mmCIF file of C-alpha atoms in Angstrom:
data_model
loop_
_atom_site.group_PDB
_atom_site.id
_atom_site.type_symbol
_atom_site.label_atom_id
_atom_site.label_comp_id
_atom_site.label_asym_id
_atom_site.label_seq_id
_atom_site.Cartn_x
_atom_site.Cartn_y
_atom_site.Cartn_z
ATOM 1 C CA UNK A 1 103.134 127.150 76.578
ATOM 2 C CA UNK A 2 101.130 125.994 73.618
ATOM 3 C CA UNK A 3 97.980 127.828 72.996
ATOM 4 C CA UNK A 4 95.569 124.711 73.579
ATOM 5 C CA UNK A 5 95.546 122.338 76.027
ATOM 6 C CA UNK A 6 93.781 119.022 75.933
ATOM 7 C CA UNK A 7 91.063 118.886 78.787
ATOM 8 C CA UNK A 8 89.998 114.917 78.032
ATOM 9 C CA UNK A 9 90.271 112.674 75.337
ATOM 10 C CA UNK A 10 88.842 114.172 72.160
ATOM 11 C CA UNK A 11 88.318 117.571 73.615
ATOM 12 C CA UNK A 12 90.951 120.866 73.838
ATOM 13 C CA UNK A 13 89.862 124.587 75.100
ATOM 14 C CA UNK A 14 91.780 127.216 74.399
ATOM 15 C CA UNK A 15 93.952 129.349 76.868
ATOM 16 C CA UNK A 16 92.049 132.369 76.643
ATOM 17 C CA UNK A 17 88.427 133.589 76.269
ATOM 18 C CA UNK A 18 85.426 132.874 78.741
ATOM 19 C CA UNK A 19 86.023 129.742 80.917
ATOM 20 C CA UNK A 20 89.735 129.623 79.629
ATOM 21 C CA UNK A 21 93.180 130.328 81.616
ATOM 22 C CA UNK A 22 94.519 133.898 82.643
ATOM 23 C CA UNK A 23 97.874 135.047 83.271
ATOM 24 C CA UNK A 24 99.495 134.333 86.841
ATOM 25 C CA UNK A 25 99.482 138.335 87.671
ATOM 26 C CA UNK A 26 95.128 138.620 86.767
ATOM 27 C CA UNK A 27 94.619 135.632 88.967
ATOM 28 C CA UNK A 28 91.536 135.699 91.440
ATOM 29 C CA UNK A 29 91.883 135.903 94.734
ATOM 30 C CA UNK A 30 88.167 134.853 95.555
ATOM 31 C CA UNK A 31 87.423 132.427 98.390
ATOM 32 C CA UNK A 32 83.556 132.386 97.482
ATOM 33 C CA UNK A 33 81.691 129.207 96.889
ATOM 34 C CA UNK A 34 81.303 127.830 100.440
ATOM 35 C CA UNK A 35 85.310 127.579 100.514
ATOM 36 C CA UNK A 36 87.956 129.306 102.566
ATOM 37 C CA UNK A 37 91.690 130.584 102.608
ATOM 38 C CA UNK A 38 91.924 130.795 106.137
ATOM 39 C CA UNK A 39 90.363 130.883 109.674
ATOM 40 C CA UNK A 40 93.000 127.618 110.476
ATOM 41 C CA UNK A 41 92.914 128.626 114.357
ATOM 42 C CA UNK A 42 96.062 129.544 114.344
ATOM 43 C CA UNK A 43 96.761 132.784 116.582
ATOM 44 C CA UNK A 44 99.386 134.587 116.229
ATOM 45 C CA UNK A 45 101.181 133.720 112.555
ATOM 46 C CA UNK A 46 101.507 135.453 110.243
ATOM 47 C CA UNK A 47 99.748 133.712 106.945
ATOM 48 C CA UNK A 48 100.777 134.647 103.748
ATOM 49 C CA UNK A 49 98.530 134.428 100.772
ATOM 50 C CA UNK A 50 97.001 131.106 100.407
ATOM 51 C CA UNK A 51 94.674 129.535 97.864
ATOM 52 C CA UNK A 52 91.042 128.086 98.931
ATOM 53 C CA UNK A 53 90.639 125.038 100.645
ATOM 54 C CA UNK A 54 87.471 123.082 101.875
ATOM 55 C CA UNK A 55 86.801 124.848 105.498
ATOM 56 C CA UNK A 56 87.231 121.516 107.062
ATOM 57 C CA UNK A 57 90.659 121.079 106.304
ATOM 58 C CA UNK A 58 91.427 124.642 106.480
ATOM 59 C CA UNK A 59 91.670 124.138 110.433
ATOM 60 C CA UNK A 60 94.262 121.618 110.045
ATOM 61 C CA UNK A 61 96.816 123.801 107.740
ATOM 62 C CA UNK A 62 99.073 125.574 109.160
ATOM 63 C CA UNK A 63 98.294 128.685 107.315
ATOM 64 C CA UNK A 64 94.647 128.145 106.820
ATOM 65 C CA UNK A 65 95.318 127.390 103.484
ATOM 66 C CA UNK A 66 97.361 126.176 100.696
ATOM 67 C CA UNK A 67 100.529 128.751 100.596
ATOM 68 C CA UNK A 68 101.242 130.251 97.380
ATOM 69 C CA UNK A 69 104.516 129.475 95.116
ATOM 70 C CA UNK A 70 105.176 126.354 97.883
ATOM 71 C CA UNK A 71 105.178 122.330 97.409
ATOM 72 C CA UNK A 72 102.958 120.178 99.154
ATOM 73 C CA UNK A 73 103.018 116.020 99.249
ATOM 74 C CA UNK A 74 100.053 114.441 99.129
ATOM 75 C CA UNK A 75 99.189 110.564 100.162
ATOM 76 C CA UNK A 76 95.915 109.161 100.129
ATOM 77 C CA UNK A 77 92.164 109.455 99.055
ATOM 78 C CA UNK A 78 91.878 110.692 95.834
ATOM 79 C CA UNK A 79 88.504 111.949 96.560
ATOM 80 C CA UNK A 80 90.297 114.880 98.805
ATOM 81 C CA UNK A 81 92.266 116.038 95.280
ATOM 82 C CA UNK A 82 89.350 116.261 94.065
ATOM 83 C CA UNK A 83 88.402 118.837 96.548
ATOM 84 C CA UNK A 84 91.553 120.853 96.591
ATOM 85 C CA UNK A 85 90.517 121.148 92.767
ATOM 86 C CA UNK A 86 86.820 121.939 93.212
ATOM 87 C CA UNK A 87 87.796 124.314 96.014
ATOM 88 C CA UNK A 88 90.311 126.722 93.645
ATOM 89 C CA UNK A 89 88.196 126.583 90.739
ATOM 90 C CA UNK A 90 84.995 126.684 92.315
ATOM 91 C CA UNK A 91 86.812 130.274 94.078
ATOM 92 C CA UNK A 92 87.860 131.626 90.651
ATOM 93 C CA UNK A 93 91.041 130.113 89.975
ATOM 94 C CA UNK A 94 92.604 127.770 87.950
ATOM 95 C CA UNK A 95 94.032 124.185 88.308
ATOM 96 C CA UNK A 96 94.901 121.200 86.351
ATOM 97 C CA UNK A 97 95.438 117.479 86.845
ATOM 98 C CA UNK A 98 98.751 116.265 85.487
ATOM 99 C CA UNK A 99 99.210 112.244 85.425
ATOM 100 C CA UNK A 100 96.648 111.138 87.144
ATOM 101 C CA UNK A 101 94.596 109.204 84.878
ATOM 102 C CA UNK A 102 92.254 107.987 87.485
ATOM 103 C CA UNK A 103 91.332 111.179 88.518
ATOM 104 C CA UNK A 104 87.238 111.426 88.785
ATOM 105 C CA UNK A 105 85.865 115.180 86.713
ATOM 106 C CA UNK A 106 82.591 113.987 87.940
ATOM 107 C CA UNK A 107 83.351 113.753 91.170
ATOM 108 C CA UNK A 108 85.168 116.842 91.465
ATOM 109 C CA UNK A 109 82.390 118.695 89.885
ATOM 110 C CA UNK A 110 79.799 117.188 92.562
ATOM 111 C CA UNK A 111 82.241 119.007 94.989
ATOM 112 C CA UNK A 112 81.869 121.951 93.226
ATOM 113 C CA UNK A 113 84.770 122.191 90.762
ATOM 114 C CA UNK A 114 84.157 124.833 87.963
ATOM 115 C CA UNK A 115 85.618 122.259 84.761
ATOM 116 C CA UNK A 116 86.115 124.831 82.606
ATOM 117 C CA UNK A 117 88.539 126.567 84.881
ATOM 118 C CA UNK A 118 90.670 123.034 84.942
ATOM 119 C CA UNK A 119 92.862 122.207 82.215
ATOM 120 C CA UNK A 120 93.277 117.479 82.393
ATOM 121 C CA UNK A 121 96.771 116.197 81.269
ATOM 122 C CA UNK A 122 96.086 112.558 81.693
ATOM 123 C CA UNK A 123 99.465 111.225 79.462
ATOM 124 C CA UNK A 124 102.083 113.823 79.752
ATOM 125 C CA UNK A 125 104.267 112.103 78.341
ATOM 126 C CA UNK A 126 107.810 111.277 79.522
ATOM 127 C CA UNK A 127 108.656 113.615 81.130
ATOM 128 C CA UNK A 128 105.763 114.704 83.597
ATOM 129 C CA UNK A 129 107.811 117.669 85.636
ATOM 130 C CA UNK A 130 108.209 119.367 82.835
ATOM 131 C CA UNK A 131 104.530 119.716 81.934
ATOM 132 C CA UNK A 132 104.219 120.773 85.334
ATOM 133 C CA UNK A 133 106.671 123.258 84.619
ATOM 134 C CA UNK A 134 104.993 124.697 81.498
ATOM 135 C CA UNK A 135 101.649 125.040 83.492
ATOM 136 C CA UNK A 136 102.519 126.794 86.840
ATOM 137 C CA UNK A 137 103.623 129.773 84.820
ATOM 138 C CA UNK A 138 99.888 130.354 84.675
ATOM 139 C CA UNK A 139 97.616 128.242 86.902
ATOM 140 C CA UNK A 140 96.819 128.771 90.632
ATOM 141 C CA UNK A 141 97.286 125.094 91.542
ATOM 142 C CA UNK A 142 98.908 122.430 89.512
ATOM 143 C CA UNK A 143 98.357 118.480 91.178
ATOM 144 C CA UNK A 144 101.136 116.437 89.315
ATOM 145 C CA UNK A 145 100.367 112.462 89.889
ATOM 146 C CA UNK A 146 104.547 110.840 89.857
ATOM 147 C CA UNK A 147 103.638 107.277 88.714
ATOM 148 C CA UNK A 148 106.026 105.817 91.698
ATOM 149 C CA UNK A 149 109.117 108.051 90.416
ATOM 150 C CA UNK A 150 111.422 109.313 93.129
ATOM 151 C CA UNK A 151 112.100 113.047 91.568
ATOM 152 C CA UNK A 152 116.265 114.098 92.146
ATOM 153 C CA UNK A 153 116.595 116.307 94.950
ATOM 154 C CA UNK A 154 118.315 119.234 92.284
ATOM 155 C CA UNK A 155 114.996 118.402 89.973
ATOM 156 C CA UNK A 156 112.875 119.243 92.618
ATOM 157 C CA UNK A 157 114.592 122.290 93.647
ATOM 158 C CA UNK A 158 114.206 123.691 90.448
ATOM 159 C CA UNK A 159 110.409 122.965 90.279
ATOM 160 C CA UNK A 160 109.939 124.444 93.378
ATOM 161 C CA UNK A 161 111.667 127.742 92.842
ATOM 162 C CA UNK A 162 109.492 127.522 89.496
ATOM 163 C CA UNK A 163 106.376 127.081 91.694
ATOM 164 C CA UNK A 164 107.722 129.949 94.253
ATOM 165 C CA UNK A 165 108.462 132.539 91.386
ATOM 166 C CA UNK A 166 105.303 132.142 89.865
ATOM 167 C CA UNK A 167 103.435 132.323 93.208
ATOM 168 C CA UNK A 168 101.837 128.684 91.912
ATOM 169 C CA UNK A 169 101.349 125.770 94.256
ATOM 170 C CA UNK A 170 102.163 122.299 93.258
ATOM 171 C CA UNK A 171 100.646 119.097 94.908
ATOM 172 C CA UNK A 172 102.636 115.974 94.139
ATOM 173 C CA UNK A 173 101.201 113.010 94.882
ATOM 174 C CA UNK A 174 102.614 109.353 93.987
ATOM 175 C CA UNK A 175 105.774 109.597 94.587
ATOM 176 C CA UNK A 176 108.787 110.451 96.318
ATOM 177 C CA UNK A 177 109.538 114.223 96.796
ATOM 178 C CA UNK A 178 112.123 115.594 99.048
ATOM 179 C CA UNK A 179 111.797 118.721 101.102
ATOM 180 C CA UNK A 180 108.213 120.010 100.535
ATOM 181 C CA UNK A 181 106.978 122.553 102.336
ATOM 182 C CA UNK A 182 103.881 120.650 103.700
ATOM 183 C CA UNK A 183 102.915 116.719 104.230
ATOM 184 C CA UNK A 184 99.237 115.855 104.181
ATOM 185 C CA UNK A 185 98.204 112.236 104.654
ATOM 186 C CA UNK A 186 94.839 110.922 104.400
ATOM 187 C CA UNK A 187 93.471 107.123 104.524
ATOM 188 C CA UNK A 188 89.577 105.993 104.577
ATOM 189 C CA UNK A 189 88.769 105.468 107.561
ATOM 190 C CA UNK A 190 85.160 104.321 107.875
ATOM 191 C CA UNK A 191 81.614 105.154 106.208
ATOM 192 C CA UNK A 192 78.792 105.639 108.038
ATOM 193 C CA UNK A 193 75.102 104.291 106.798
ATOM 194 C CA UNK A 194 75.980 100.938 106.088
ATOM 195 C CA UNK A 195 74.314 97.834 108.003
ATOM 196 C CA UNK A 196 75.743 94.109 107.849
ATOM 197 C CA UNK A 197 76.490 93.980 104.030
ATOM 198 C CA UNK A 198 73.955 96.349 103.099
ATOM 199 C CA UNK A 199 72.229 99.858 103.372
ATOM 200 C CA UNK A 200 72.923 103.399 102.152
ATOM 201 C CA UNK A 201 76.116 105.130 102.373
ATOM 202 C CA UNK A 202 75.272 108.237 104.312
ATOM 203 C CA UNK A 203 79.163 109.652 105.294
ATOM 204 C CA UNK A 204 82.630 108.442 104.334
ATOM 205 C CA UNK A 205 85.394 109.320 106.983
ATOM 206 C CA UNK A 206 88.958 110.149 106.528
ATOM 207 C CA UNK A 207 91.669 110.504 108.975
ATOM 208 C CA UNK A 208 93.658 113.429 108.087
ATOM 209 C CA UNK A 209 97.625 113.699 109.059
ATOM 210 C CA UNK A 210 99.045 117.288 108.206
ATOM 211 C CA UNK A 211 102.767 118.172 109.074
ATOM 212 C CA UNK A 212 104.616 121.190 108.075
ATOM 213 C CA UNK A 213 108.526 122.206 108.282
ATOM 214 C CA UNK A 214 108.451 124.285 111.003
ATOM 215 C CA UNK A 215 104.716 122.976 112.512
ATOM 216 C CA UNK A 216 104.216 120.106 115.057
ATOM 217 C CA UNK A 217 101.947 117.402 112.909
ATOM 218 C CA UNK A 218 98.243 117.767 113.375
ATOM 219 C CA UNK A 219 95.402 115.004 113.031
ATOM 220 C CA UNK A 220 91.809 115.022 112.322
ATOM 221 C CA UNK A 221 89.088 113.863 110.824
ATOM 222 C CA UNK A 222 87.250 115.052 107.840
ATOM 223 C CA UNK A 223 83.853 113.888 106.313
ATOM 224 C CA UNK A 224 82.645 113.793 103.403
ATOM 225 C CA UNK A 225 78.607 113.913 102.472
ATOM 226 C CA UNK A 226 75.950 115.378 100.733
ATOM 227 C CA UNK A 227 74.391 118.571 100.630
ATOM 228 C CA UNK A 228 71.594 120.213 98.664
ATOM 229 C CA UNK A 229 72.182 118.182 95.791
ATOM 230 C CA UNK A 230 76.282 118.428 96.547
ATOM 231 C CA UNK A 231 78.888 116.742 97.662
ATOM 232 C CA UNK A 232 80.708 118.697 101.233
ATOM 233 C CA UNK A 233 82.890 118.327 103.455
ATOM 234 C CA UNK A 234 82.791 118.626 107.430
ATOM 235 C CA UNK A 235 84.490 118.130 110.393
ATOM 236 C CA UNK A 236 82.405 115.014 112.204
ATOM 237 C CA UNK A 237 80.186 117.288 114.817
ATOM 238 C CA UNK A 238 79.161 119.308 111.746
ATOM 239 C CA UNK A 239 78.114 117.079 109.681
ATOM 240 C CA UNK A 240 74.470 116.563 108.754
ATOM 241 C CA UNK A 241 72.353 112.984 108.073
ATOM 242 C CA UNK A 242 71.493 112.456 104.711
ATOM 243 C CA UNK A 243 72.056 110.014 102.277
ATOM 244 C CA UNK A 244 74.712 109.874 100.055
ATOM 245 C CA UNK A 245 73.148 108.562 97.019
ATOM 246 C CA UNK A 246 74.416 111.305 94.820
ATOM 247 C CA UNK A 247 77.671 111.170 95.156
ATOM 248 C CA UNK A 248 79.061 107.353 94.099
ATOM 249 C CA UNK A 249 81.483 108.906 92.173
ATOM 250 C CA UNK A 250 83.146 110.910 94.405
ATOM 251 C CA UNK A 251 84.114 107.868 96.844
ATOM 252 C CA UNK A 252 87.646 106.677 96.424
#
């Protein structure tokens, strides 16, 4: 892995030092900053280690959490990628954003998201998987954006046993996967503030759909809003009324 990594256009930090990347084994296991790594409501599985999620969606996952070393397929709102990010790197840990261009720092650092613990590969090139590669050998969570590729079923058993070894997770999103160990679907459901063509956007809804190899699928709803001058998420009875005129940028 080479010893810099470009963060955004123009800009490169290096792997190690304050605010850079660790090695996989000196990883934190910290689920501080208002996030969690379990408490799903699950009773009676076993969990094994997971990384942080937002609490909210936490009670939808299977294991309370994002498992360690598995593959998970994402479709949906970008806005809740940028939570899974803020949520590991606001715990301690370390992500990046592979392919995915779009991707919003701003509003993952209104969630939260420590940017100097995420490493931004916006172009990787032609060959995306293997960036992917190079980075789970020492990041807690890599999100790889596909472009629309359907990945071959022996190239994504190879990534995955990559992911498992290194006790990584990877979150594809984009694209065709086969065989991941977890499905989570989200669309934009609603927002709640606005009046007939105007007003201010207090809460924007998404319908979560979360379904697992072995787990029946599970629905729900998450919101997102703000919060002492931050961006949260909540289950609907939870969440508070205020408006959401900080957080433009994290709407998507």
């Amino acid at each position: 892995m080479p010893g810099r990594v470009p963060l955004v256009p123009g800009e490169v930090r290096t792997t190690s030092g304050e605010g850079g990347f660790v090695p996989a084994g000196s990883r934190s296991a910290s689920t501080g900053s208002g996030f969690s790594s379990g408490g799903s409501g699950f009773v009676g599985v076993h969990r094994r280690e997971s990384l942080s999620v937002p609490p909210a969606l936490a009670d939808l996952l299977p294991e309370g959490g994002l498992v360690k070393g598995s593959v998970v397929v994402y479709t949906g709102a970008s806005s809740l990628l940028s939570g899974l990010l803020a949520a590991v790197t606001g715990a301690g840990g370390h992500a990046a954003a592979v392919g995915l261009p779009r991707l919003g720092l701003l509003a993952a650092a209104e969630m939260g998201a420590q940017l100097g613990r995420l490493a931004v590969v916006a172009d990787p090139g032609p060959d995306p998987l293997e960036v992917a590669s190079v980075l789970l050998d020492g990041l807690d969570l890599v999100i790889l954006g596909l472009n629309g590729v359907t990945v071959p079923l022996s190239r994504a058993r190879v990534l995955a046993a990559r992911a498992r070894s290194k006790s990584s997770t990877l979150v594809v999103t984009n694209g065709a996967w086969s065989l991941p160990a977890l499905r989570i679907d989200t669309r934009v459901t609603g927002y709640d503030g606005l009046g007939r063509g105007s007003g201010r956007l207090r809460t924007v809804c998404l319908e979560v759909s979360v379904r697992g190899r072995s787990t029946p699928l599970r629905k729900g709803r998450l919101d997102m809003f703000p919060c002492n001058g931050r961006v949260e998420w909540s289950t609907p009875a939870r969440t508070p009324v205020e408006t959401l005129k900080h957080a433009h940028h994290a709407v998507s």
